[in-house]
Coordinates of C-alpha atoms in Angstrom, one line a residue:
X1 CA -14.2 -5.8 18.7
X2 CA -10.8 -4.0 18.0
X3 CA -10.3 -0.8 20.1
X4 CA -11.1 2.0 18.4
X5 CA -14.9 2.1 17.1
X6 CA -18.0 0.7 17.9
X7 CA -20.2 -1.6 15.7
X8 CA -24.0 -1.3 14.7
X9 CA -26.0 -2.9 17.5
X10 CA -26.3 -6.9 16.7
X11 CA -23.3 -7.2 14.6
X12 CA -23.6 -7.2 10.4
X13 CA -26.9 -7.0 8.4
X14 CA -28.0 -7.8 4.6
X15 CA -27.3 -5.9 2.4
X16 CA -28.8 -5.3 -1.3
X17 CA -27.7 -7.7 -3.9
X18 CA -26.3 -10.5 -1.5
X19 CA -23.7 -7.8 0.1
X20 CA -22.8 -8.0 3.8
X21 CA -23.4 -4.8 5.4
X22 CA -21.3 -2.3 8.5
X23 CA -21.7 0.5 10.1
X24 CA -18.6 1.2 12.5
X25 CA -18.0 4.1 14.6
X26 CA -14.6 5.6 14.9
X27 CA -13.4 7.7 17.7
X28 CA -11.5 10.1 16.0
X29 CA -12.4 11.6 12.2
X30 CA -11.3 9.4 8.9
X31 CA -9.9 10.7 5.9
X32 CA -10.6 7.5 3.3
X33 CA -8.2 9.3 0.6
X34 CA -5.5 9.4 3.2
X35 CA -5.9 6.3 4.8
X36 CA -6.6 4.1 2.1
X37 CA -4.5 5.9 -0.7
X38 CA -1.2 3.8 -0.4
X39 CA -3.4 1.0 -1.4
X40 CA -4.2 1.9 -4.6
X41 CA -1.2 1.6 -7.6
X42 CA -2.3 4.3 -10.2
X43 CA -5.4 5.5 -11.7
X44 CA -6.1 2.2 -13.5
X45 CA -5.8 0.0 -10.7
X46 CA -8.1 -2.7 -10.9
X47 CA -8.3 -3.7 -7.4
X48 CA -9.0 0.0 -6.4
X49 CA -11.6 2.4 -7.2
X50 CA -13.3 6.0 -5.6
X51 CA -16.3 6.9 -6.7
X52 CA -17.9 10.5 -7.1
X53 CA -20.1 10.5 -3.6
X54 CA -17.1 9.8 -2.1
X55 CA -16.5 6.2 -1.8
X56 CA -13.8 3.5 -1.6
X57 CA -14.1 -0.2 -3.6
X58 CA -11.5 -2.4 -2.9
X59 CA -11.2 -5.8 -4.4
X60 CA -8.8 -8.6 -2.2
X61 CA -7.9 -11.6 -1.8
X62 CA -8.9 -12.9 1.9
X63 CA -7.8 -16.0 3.2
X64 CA -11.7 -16.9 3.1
X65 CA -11.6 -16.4 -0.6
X66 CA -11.8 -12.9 -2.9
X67 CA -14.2 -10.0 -1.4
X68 CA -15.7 -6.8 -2.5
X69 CA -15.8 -4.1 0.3
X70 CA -17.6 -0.6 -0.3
X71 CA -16.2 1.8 2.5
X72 CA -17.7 5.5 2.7
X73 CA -17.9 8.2 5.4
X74 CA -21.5 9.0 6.6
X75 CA -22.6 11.2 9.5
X76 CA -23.2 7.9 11.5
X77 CA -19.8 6.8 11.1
X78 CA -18.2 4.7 8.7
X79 CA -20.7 2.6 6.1
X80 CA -19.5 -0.8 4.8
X81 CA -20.6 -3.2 2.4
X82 CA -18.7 -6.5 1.3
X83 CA -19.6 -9.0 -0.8
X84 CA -17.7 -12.6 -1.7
X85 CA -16.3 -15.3 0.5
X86 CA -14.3 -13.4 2.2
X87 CA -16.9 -10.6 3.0
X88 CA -16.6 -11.6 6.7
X89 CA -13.5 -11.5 6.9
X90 CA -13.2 -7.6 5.1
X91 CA -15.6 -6.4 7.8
X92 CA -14.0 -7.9 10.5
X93 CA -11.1 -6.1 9.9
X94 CA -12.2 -2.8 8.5
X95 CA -11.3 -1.1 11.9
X96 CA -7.7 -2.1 11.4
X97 CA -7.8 -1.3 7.6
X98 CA -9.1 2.5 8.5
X99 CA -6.5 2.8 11.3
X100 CA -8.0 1.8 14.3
X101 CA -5.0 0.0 15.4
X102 CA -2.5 2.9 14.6
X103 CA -1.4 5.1 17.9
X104 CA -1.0 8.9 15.9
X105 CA -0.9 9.9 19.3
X106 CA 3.0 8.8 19.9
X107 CA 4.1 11.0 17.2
X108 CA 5.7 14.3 18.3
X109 CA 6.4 16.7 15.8
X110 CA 9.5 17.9 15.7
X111 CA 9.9 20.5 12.6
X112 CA 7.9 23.3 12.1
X113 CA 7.4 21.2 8.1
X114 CA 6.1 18.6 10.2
X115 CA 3.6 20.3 12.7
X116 CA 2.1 22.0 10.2
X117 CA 1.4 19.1 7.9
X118 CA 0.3 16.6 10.4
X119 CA -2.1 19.7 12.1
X120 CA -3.4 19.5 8.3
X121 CA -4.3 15.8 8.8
X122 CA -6.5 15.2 11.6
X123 CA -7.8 11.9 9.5
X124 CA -4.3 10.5 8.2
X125 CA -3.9 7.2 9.9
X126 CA -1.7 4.3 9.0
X127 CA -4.2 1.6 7.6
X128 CA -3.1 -2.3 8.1
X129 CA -4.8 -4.8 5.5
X130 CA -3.2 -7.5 7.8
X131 CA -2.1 -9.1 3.7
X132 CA 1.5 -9.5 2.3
X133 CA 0.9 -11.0 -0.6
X134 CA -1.5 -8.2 -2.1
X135 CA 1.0 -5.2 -1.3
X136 CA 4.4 -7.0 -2.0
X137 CA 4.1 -8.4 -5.4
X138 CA 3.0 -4.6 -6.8
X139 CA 6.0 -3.2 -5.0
X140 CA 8.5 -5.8 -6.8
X141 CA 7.1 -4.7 -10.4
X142 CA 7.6 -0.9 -9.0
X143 CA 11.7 -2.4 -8.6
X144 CA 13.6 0.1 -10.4
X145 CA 11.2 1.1 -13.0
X146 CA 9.1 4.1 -13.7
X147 CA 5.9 3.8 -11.1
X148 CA 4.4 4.6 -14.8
X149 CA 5.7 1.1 -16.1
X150 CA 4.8 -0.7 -12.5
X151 CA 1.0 0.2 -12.3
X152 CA 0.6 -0.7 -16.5
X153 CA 1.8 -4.2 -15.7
X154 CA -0.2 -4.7 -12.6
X155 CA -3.0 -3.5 -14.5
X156 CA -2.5 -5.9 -17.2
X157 CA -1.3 -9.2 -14.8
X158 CA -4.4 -8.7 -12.8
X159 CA -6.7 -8.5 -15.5
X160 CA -5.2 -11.4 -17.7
X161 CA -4.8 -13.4 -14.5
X162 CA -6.7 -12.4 -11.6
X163 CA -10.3 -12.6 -11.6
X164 CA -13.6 -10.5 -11.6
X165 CA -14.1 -9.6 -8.0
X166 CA -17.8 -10.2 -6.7
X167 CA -20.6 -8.3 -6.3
X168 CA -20.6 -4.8 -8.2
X169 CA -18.3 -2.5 -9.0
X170 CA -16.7 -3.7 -11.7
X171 CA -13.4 -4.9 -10.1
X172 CA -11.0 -7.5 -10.1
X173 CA -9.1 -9.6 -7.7
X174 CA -5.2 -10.5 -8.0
X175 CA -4.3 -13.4 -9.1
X176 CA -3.7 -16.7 -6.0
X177 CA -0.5 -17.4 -4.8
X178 CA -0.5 -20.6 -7.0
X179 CA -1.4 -18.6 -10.2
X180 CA 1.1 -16.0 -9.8
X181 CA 3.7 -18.7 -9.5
X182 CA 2.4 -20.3 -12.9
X183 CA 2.5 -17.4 -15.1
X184 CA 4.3 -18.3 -18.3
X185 CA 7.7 -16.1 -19.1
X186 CA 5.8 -15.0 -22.4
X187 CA 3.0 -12.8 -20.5
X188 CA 6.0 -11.4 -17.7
X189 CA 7.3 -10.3 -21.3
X190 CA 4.1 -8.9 -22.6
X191 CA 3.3 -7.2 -19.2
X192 CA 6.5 -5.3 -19.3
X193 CA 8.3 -7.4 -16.8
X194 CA 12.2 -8.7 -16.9
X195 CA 13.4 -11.8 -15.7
X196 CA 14.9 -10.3 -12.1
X197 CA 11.6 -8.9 -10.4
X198 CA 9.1 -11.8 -12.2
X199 CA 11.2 -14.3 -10.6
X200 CA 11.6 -12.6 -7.5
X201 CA 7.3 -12.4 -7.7
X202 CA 7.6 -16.3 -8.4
X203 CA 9.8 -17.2 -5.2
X204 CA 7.7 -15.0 -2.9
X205 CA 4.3 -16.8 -4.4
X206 CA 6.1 -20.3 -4.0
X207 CA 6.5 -19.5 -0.2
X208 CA 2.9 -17.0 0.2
X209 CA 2.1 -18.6 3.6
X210 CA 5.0 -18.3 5.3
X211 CA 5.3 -14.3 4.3
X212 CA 1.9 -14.0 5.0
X213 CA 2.7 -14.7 8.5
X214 CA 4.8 -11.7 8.7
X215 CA 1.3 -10.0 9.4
X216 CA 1.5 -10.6 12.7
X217 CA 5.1 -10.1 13.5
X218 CA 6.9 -7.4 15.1
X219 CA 8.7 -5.0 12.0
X220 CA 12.4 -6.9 12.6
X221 CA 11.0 -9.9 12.2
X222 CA 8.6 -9.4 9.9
X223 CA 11.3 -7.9 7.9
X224 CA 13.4 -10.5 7.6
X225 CA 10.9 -12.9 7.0
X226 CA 10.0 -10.9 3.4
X227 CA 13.8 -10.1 2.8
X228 CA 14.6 -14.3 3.1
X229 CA 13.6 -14.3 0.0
X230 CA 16.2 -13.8 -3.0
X231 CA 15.3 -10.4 -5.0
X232 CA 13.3 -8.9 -1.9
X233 CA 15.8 -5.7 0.0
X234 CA 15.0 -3.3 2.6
X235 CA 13.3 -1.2 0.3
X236 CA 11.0 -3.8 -0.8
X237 CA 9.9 -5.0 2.7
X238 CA 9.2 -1.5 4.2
X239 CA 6.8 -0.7 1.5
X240 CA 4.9 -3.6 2.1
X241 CA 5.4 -3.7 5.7
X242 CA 3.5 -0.3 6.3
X243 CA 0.7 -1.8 4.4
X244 CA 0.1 -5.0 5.3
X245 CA 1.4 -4.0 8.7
X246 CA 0.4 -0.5 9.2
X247 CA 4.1 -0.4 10.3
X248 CA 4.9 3.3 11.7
X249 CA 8.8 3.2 11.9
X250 CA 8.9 1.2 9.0
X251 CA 11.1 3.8 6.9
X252 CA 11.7 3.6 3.0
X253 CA 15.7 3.2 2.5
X254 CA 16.9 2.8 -1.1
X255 CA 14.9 4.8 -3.3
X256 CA 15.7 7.4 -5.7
X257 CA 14.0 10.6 -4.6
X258 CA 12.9 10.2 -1.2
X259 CA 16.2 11.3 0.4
X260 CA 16.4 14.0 -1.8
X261 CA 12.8 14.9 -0.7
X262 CA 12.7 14.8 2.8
X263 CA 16.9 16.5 2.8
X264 CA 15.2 19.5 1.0
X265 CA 12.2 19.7 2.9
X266 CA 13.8 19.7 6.8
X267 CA 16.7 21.2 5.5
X268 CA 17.3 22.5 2.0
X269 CA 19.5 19.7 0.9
X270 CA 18.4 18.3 -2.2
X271 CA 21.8 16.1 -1.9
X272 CA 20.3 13.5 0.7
X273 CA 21.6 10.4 0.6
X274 CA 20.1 7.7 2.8
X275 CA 22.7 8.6 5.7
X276 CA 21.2 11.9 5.9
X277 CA 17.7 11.4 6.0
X278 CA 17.8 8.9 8.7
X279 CA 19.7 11.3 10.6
X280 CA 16.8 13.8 10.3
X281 CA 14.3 11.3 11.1
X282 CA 15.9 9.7 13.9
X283 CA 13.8 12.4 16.3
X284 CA 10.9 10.4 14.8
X285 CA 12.3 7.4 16.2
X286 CA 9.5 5.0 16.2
X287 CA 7.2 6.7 13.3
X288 CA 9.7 7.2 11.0
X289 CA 7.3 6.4 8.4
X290 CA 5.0 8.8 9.4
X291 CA 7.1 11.4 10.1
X292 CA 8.2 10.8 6.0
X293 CA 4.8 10.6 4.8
X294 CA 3.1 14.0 6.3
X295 CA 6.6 15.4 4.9
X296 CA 5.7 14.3 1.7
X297 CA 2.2 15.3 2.3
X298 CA 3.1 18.9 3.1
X299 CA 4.7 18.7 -1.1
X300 CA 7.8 20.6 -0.6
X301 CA 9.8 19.2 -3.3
X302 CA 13.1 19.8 -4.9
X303 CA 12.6 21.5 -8.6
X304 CA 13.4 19.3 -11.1
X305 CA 16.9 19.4 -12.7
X306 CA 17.4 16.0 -14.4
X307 CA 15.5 14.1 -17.0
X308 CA 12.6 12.0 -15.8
X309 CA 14.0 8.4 -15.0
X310 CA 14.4 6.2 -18.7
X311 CA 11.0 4.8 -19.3
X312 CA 11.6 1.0 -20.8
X313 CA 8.9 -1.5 -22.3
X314 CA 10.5 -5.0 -22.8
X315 CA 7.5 -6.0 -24.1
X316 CA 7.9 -4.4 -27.1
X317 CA 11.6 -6.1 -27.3

């Protein structure tokens, strides 16, 4: 058992409809929403859904095959229900996906921003899905586009490609390495996708086992084992790396606004560049990425004084 929690006496039981069934008992309070919210890539995701009594369905790609998992917060502790192949393997790691392996305890706040937004968020852990694949090829089709443009051809790929996930819930699972890698250029074009980042998705399927072993690396190495790969940066490999990782330190460098939004938030400089902000994150040496995130979480944000970035849709070219 991972450290962290404590399972139901005698392991997993049945569930209803051929479902797997766990109860798991964490030793500090979870927050599903915060936790398991970097997961999910817009309101239409469909490998992601919450439902009204407050629960998570995820749909994934194991390496025992696709699974269903059902994850909600009851007064005995966390409830779980998987269904598929890989329905084992969900459960087996559902103490590392709900942040069991994350240490919030080495994180020092050091601005008065920061203290108050992490005092906010006794739940907020880093959740690791111990997957590459599943978080890396969404964050290439989010490669300087609109997140707008990313999650509608995400939604489409899956759904054209992937397949229904099992059990209920109405779900579907991505798309195997190999299928991702045979995806004609014609539906890249329909879903919105140009040449650069569907190619870049094609090389990274072409070589799916050897990033998936980046799982279990340390984040420098792991990190270069993602950015090997033609078309994947630093900003590419961070974003993946603190989910498939549950990476702390593993900071965002190259994108458009979060400079800007951490600059303004510590210090009223809406001007960031990347210098800058890891200047005022270097404190946070170690958890940079959660020193960012419960910055972003506290939503003190620049007003807006440009235009919205250019929305594009190749596939209507």
């Amino acid at each position: 058992m991972r450290p962290g929690g404590t399972p139901v006496p005698g392991g997993y039981g049945a569930a209803g409809g051929g479902g797997v069934r766990r109860l798991w008992r964490p030793e500090a309070p979870v927050d599903l929403g915060l936790v398991l919210g970097p997961l999910r890539r817009g309101p239409g995701d469909p490998t992601f859904r919450t439902t009204p009594d407050g629960s998570v369905w995820r749909a994934t790609r194991t390496p025992a095959g696709p699974a269903t998992l059902r994850v909600a917060v009851t007064p005995d502790g966390v409830d779980a229900e998987a269904w598929g192949p890989g329905a084992d393997w969900v459960l087996d790691g559902l103490p590392a996906l709900l942040g069991a392996d994350d240490d919030p305890a080495a994180f020092v706040p050091r601005h008065r921003l920061v203290h108050a937004s992490h005092r906010r968020r006794p739940g907020l852990r880093l959740t690791r899905t111990g997957l590459v694949l599943e978080s890396l090829i969404p964050t290439v089709l989010e490669q300087k586009v609109t997140s707008d443009e990313a999650y509608r051809s995400w939604r489409r790929l899956v759904c054209r490609h992937g397949e229904p996930a099992p059990g209920p819930g109405g779900l579907y699972v991505m798309p195997s390495a190999r299928a991702w890698a045979l995806i004609p250029s014609w539906e890249w074009h329909r879903a919105g996708v140009d040449l650069k980042r569907s190619d870049t998705i094609v090389r990274a399927a072409r070589v799916a086992a050897r990033l998936e072993e980046a799982a279990a690396m340390e984040l420098p190495q792991a990190a270069a084992r993602l950015e090997a790969v033609p078309g994947i940066g630093p900003w590419t490999s961070a974003e993946t790396l603190q989910r498939s990782n549950g990476a702390p330190d593993a900071v965002t460098t190259g994108d458009l606004h979060l400079p800007g939004i951490i600059g303004y938030a510590l210090t009223g400089n809406r001007d960031a560049d990347d210098e800058v902000m890891l200047e005022l994150l270097a404190p946070y040496a170690g958890q940079r990425h959660r020193a960012a995130r419960l910055i972003l979480l506290a939503g003190r944000t620049p007003p807006r004084r440009a235009p919205r970035m250019y929305r594009s849709d190749i596939s209507r070219i």
